[in-house]
mmCIF file of C-alpha atoms in Angstrom:
data_model
loop_
_atom_site.group_PDB
_atom_site.id
_atom_site.type_symbol
_atom_site.label_atom_id
_atom_site.label_comp_id
_atom_site.label_asym_id
_atom_site.label_seq_id
_atom_site.Cartn_x
_atom_site.Cartn_y
_atom_site.Cartn_z
ATOM 1 C CA MET A 750 136.821 114.367 135.808
ATOM 2 C CA SER A 751 134.060 116.942 135.304
ATOM 3 C CA GLY A 752 135.782 118.170 132.144
ATOM 4 C CA ALA A 753 135.919 114.649 130.750
ATOM 5 C CA LEU A 754 132.261 114.063 131.560
ATOM 6 C CA GLY A 755 131.346 117.384 129.993
ATOM 7 C CA GLY A 756 133.257 116.501 126.848
ATOM 8 C CA PHE A 757 131.589 113.119 126.667
ATOM 9 C CA ALA A 758 128.134 114.661 127.117
ATOM 10 C CA HIS A 759 128.847 117.219 124.401
ATOM 11 C CA ARG A 760 130.017 114.577 121.940
ATOM 12 C CA GLU A 761 127.232 112.157 122.786
ATOM 13 C CA TRP A 762 124.246 114.479 123.057
ATOM 14 C CA GLY A 763 125.412 117.867 121.780
ATOM 15 C CA PRO A 764 124.120 117.663 118.184
ATOM 16 C CA LEU A 765 120.877 115.994 119.272
ATOM 17 C CA PHE A 766 120.250 118.533 122.043
ATOM 18 C CA ALA A 767 121.010 121.464 119.734
ATOM 19 C CA THR A 768 118.596 120.218 117.085
ATOM 20 C CA VAL A 769 115.747 119.654 119.527
ATOM 21 C CA ARG A 770 116.336 122.888 121.434
ATOM 22 C CA THR A 771 116.454 125.002 118.275
ATOM 23 C CA ALA A 772 113.211 123.517 116.987
ATOM 24 C CA LEU A 773 111.371 123.994 120.284
ATOM 25 C CA VAL A 774 112.659 127.543 120.799
ATOM 26 C CA THR A 775 111.830 128.718 117.290
ATOM 27 C CA ARG A 776 108.612 126.784 116.642
ATOM 28 C CA ARG A 777 107.545 125.659 120.105
ATOM 29 C CA TRP A 778 104.735 123.071 119.963
ATOM 30 C CA ARG A 779 104.375 123.597 116.201
ATOM 31 C CA ALA A 780 107.564 121.562 115.861
ATOM 32 C CA VAL A 781 105.809 118.373 116.994
ATOM 33 C CA PRO A 782 102.211 118.357 115.665
ATOM 34 C CA MET A 783 102.248 114.627 114.908
ATOM 35 C CA THR A 784 103.518 113.825 118.391
ATOM 36 C CA LEU A 785 100.786 115.897 120.018
ATOM 37 C CA ALA A 786 98.183 114.159 117.852
ATOM 38 C CA ALA A 787 99.622 110.777 118.871
ATOM 39 C CA VAL A 788 99.477 111.697 122.565
ATOM 40 C CA CYS A 789 95.858 112.829 122.204
ATOM 41 C CA LEU A 790 94.935 109.659 120.293
ATOM 42 C CA THR A 791 96.573 107.467 122.948
ATOM 43 C CA ALA A 792 94.746 109.312 125.718
ATOM 44 C CA LEU A 793 91.463 109.024 123.817
ATOM 45 C CA PHE A 794 91.852 105.273 123.374
ATOM 46 C CA GLN A 795 92.614 104.948 127.082
ATOM 47 C CA VAL A 796 89.450 106.801 128.067
ATOM 48 C CA VAL A 797 87.242 104.942 125.604
ATOM 49 C CA GLN A 798 88.518 101.435 126.363
ATOM 50 C CA ASN A 799 87.808 101.948 130.065
ATOM 51 C CA GLN A 800 84.128 102.603 129.352
ATOM 52 C CA ASP A 801 81.607 99.764 129.404
ATOM 53 C CA ARG A 802 80.660 100.316 125.778
ATOM 54 C CA GLY A 803 84.060 101.433 124.611
ATOM 55 C CA TYR A 804 86.268 98.456 125.352
ATOM 56 C CA GLN A 805 85.123 96.251 122.481
ATOM 57 C CA PRO A 806 85.259 98.947 119.761
ATOM 58 C CA VAL A 807 88.850 99.748 120.739
ATOM 59 C CA GLN A 808 89.695 96.044 120.639
ATOM 60 C CA ASP A 809 88.127 95.766 117.206
ATOM 61 C CA VAL A 810 90.287 98.506 115.694
ATOM 62 C CA GLY A 811 93.557 98.212 117.604
ATOM 63 C CA SER A 812 93.871 94.914 119.458
ATOM 64 C CA VAL A 813 96.427 92.454 118.067
ATOM 65 C CA ARG A 814 96.896 88.846 119.159
ATOM 66 C CA ALA A 815 99.143 86.231 117.603
ATOM 67 C CA GLU A 816 96.160 83.902 117.292
ATOM 68 C CA ASP A 817 94.357 86.398 115.015
ATOM 69 C CA PRO A 818 94.456 85.900 111.235
ATOM 70 C CA LEU A 819 97.532 87.611 109.805
ATOM 71 C CA TRP A 820 95.539 89.953 107.582
ATOM 72 C CA LEU A 821 93.526 91.142 110.566
ATOM 73 C CA ALA A 822 96.637 91.666 112.689
ATOM 74 C CA LEU A 823 98.276 93.696 109.915
ATOM 75 C CA LEU A 824 95.123 95.756 109.519
ATOM 76 C CA ARG A 825 95.014 96.567 113.228
ATOM 77 C CA THR A 826 98.747 97.106 113.732
ATOM 78 C CA PRO A 827 98.860 100.843 112.847
ATOM 79 C CA LEU A 828 96.300 101.782 115.509
ATOM 80 C CA SER A 829 97.554 99.181 118.004
ATOM 81 C CA LEU A 830 100.573 101.423 118.507
ATOM 82 C CA PHE A 831 98.330 104.016 120.162
ATOM 83 C CA VAL A 832 96.225 101.670 122.308
ATOM 84 C CA PRO A 833 97.729 101.622 125.833
ATOM 85 C CA ALA A 834 98.138 98.243 127.500
ATOM 86 C CA LEU A 835 95.472 97.790 130.164
ATOM 87 C CA ASP A 836 97.885 96.290 132.691
ATOM 88 C CA LEU A 837 100.303 99.250 132.589
ATOM 89 C CA PRO A 838 99.866 102.863 133.759
ATOM 90 C CA VAL A 839 98.740 105.059 130.877
ATOM 91 C CA TRP A 840 101.023 107.917 131.925
ATOM 92 C CA GLY A 841 103.983 105.747 130.978
ATOM 93 C CA ALA A 842 102.716 105.313 127.423
ATOM 94 C CA LEU A 843 101.901 109.020 127.132
ATOM 95 C CA ALA A 844 105.350 110.020 128.415
ATOM 96 C CA GLN A 845 107.073 107.625 125.994
ATOM 97 C CA VAL A 846 105.149 108.977 123.026
ATOM 98 C CA LEU A 847 105.642 112.619 123.988
ATOM 99 C CA LEU A 848 109.374 112.329 124.633
ATOM 100 C CA VAL A 849 110.640 109.841 122.064
ATOM 101 C CA PHE A 850 108.181 110.594 119.261
ATOM 102 C CA GLY A 851 108.738 114.307 119.840
ATOM 103 C CA ILE A 852 112.509 114.028 119.552
ATOM 104 C CA ALA A 853 112.196 111.751 116.520
ATOM 105 C CA GLU A 854 109.720 114.050 114.761
ATOM 106 C CA ILE A 855 112.108 116.983 115.150
ATOM 107 C CA CYS A 856 115.226 115.033 114.174
ATOM 108 C CA LEU A 857 113.845 112.743 111.470
ATOM 109 C CA GLY A 858 110.674 114.386 110.223
ATOM 110 C CA ARG A 859 107.124 113.078 110.423
ATOM 111 C CA GLY A 860 107.315 110.613 107.539
ATOM 112 C CA ARG A 861 110.489 108.861 108.643
ATOM 113 C CA THR A 862 109.370 108.820 112.275
ATOM 114 C CA LEU A 863 106.135 107.036 111.367
ATOM 115 C CA ALA A 864 107.957 104.653 109.029
ATOM 116 C CA VAL A 865 110.498 103.598 111.666
ATOM 117 C CA ALA A 866 107.818 103.382 114.362
ATOM 118 C CA TYR A 867 105.622 101.109 112.278
ATOM 119 C CA LEU A 868 108.588 99.004 111.155
ATOM 120 C CA ALA A 869 109.521 98.375 114.787
ATOM 121 C CA THR A 870 105.917 97.625 115.774
ATOM 122 C CA LEU A 871 105.441 95.307 112.809
ATOM 123 C CA CYS A 872 108.643 93.403 113.634
ATOM 124 C CA GLY A 873 107.358 92.801 117.142
ATOM 125 C CA THR A 874 103.937 91.712 115.886
ATOM 126 C CA LEU A 875 105.384 89.262 113.366
ATOM 127 C CA TYR A 876 107.953 87.944 115.839
ATOM 128 C CA ALA A 877 105.181 86.862 118.209
ATOM 129 C CA ARG A 878 103.912 84.442 115.569
ATOM 130 C CA VAL A 879 107.385 83.104 114.849
ATOM 131 C CA GLY A 880 108.181 82.736 118.552
ATOM 132 C CA ILE A 881 105.009 80.760 119.222
ATOM 133 C CA ALA A 882 105.744 78.529 116.235
ATOM 134 C CA LEU A 883 109.238 77.831 117.612
ATOM 135 C CA GLY A 884 107.837 76.956 121.024
ATOM 136 C CA PRO A 885 109.216 77.487 124.546
ATOM 137 C CA GLY A 886 112.015 74.963 124.096
ATOM 138 C CA THR A 887 114.152 77.397 122.083
ATOM 139 C CA PRO A 888 115.797 80.679 123.182
ATOM 140 C CA LEU A 889 113.660 82.702 120.770
ATOM 141 C CA GLY A 890 110.502 80.687 121.348
ATOM 142 C CA LEU A 891 107.332 81.580 123.215
ATOM 143 C CA PRO A 892 104.722 79.482 125.031
ATOM 144 C CA ALA A 893 101.495 78.769 123.167
ATOM 145 C CA ALA A 894 99.523 80.764 125.744
ATOM 146 C CA ASP A 895 101.137 83.983 124.457
ATOM 147 C CA ALA A 896 99.023 83.659 121.315
ATOM 148 C CA GLN A 897 96.096 84.995 123.349
ATOM 149 C CA VAL A 898 97.975 87.944 124.873
ATOM 150 C CA VAL A 899 96.710 91.341 123.732
ATOM 151 C CA ASP A 900 99.674 93.029 122.094
ATOM 152 C CA THR A 901 99.254 96.812 122.050
ATOM 153 C CA GLY A 902 101.108 99.940 123.064
ATOM 154 C CA PRO A 903 103.924 102.169 121.789
ATOM 155 C CA SER A 904 106.863 100.503 123.557
ATOM 156 C CA ALA A 905 108.284 98.625 120.546
ATOM 157 C CA ALA A 906 108.042 101.750 118.393
ATOM 158 C CA VAL A 907 109.655 103.839 121.141
ATOM 159 C CA VAL A 908 112.599 101.448 121.473
ATOM 160 C CA GLY A 909 113.089 101.277 117.719
ATOM 161 C CA LEU A 910 112.946 105.056 117.321
ATOM 162 C CA ALA A 911 115.381 105.579 120.182
ATOM 163 C CA VAL A 912 117.978 103.306 118.565
ATOM 164 C CA TYR A 913 117.482 104.875 115.133
ATOM 165 C CA VAL A 914 117.760 108.474 116.372
ATOM 166 C CA CYS A 915 120.887 107.594 118.355
ATOM 167 C CA TRP A 916 122.443 106.192 115.194
ATOM 168 C CA ARG A 917 121.506 109.217 113.123
ATOM 169 C CA TYR A 918 123.049 111.596 115.643
ATOM 170 C CA ARG A 919 125.993 109.364 116.545
ATOM 171 C CA ALA A 920 124.950 108.958 120.155
ATOM 172 C CA CYS A 921 126.516 105.509 120.046
ATOM 173 C CA TRP A 922 126.801 104.909 123.777
ATOM 174 C CA THR A 923 123.197 105.908 124.373
ATOM 175 C CA GLY A 924 121.978 103.626 121.606
ATOM 176 C CA ALA A 925 124.065 100.773 122.986
ATOM 177 C CA ALA A 926 122.637 101.419 126.462
ATOM 178 C CA VAL A 927 119.096 101.094 125.080
ATOM 179 C CA VAL A 928 119.958 97.765 123.469
ATOM 180 C CA VAL A 929 121.656 96.444 126.614
ATOM 181 C CA ALA A 930 118.688 97.512 128.739
ATOM 182 C CA MET A 931 116.310 95.569 126.502
ATOM 183 C CA VAL A 932 118.532 92.477 126.655
ATOM 184 C CA VAL A 933 118.647 92.691 130.456
ATOM 185 C CA GLU A 934 114.852 93.058 130.483
ATOM 186 C CA VAL A 935 114.490 89.768 128.608
ATOM 187 C CA VAL A 936 117.007 88.000 130.850
ATOM 188 C CA VAL A 937 115.289 89.179 134.031
ATOM 189 C CA LYS A 938 111.729 88.801 132.769
ATOM 190 C CA PRO A 939 111.536 86.695 129.582
ATOM 191 C CA ASN A 940 108.030 87.591 128.434
ATOM 192 C CA LEU A 941 106.382 88.468 125.124
ATOM 193 C CA ALA A 942 106.827 92.226 125.485
ATOM 194 C CA GLY A 943 110.537 92.028 126.204
ATOM 195 C CA LYS A 944 111.265 89.736 123.276
ATOM 196 C CA GLU A 945 109.181 91.934 120.985
ATOM 197 C CA HIS A 946 111.389 94.854 121.976
ATOM 198 C CA LEU A 947 114.426 92.872 120.809
ATOM 199 C CA ALA A 948 112.628 92.034 117.560
ATOM 200 C CA ALA A 949 111.900 95.736 117.059
ATOM 201 C CA ILE A 950 115.567 96.563 117.621
ATOM 202 C CA ALA A 951 116.614 93.833 115.181
ATOM 203 C CA GLY A 952 114.332 95.261 112.497
ATOM 204 C CA VAL A 953 115.707 98.769 113.007
ATOM 205 C CA LEU A 954 119.301 97.491 112.946
ATOM 206 C CA VAL A 955 118.619 95.876 109.571
ATOM 207 C CA LEU A 956 117.261 99.216 108.333
ATOM 208 C CA ILE A 957 120.363 100.968 109.652
ATOM 209 C CA ALA A 958 122.612 98.451 107.867
ATOM 210 C CA VAL A 959 120.763 99.020 104.586
ATOM 211 C CA GLU A 960 120.965 102.807 104.879
ATOM 212 C CA THR A 961 124.640 102.688 105.868
ATOM 213 C CA ARG A 962 125.460 100.583 102.836
ATOM 214 C CA ARG A 963 123.498 102.938 100.598
ATOM 215 C CA GLU A 964 125.335 105.981 101.959
ATOM 216 C CA ARG A 965 128.704 104.309 101.475
ATOM 217 C CA LYS A 966 127.795 103.405 97.928
ATOM 218 C CA ARG A 967 126.846 106.993 97.200
ATOM 219 C CA GLY A 968 130.105 108.167 98.695
ATOM 220 C CA GLN A 969 132.083 105.771 96.480
ATOM 221 C CA GLU A 970 130.194 107.007 93.422
ATOM 222 C CA GLY A 971 130.871 110.622 94.336
ATOM 223 C CA VAL A 972 127.215 111.454 94.893
ATOM 224 C CA GLU A 973 126.596 114.206 97.459
ATOM 225 C CA PRO A 974 124.616 112.766 100.418
ATOM 226 C CA ARG A 975 121.143 114.161 100.912
ATOM 227 C CA PRO A 976 120.391 116.564 103.774
ATOM 228 C CA GLY A 977 119.175 114.651 106.817
ATOM 229 C CA THR A 978 121.650 111.797 106.434
ATOM 230 C CA ARG A 979 124.515 111.182 108.841
ATOM 231 C CA SER A 980 127.239 112.113 106.366
ATOM 232 C CA TRP A 981 125.627 115.276 104.999
ATOM 233 C CA LYS A 982 127.316 118.604 105.705
ATOM 234 C CA PRO A 983 126.317 122.108 104.611
ATOM 235 C CA PRO A 984 128.312 123.581 101.707
ATOM 236 C CA ILE A 985 131.516 125.421 102.628
ATOM 237 C CA LYS A 986 131.305 129.134 102.034
ATOM 238 C CA SER A 987 134.403 131.279 101.605
#
């Protein structure tokens, strides 16, 4: 039994663990400069928004509500990712950013990590408007009162990045477990945050489908996949 579990763990997490460990051993904290900056920015927003004169400025730059004009919501969305929700413990947001963003930055690079994070966050932000338009009478709908809910925090980005990294490193069972956990969250507590997590996952799955099709097309055309893609392998040396 232990051998089977060990084999499963090696197949599921071996490549991911090796990549992260190598980067941290050789470069230490220099491997995740963007993640450290994101953690510091999140902590700064938390401190400022809990001050009497700091709450409103933070809301002005990073608070998103479905009732806001779309252009304003899109303008605030990038920073909203780093504004911790006031009704949740800030250590949870900091831990999510440090762990998941750190792994993603090492495995995907800074540019792709930010792109996937913002795609997931944007999908959640746009879904809120669609859900409210559909109304509470449909499975994907939301009550009108959710239009006034402040929608901030890194959770949608974290979920999206987790699914994407699992796909890149073929940790299929782990990625599936993340998706199932988010579905259970919505079933148990069908609120705005939970449904936004599913919207974030849906957006990332569409991205994965597009990239998979592109890689297959390159393979059919005989084009060597680029380093960093799932099908890339180093050249064989004799």
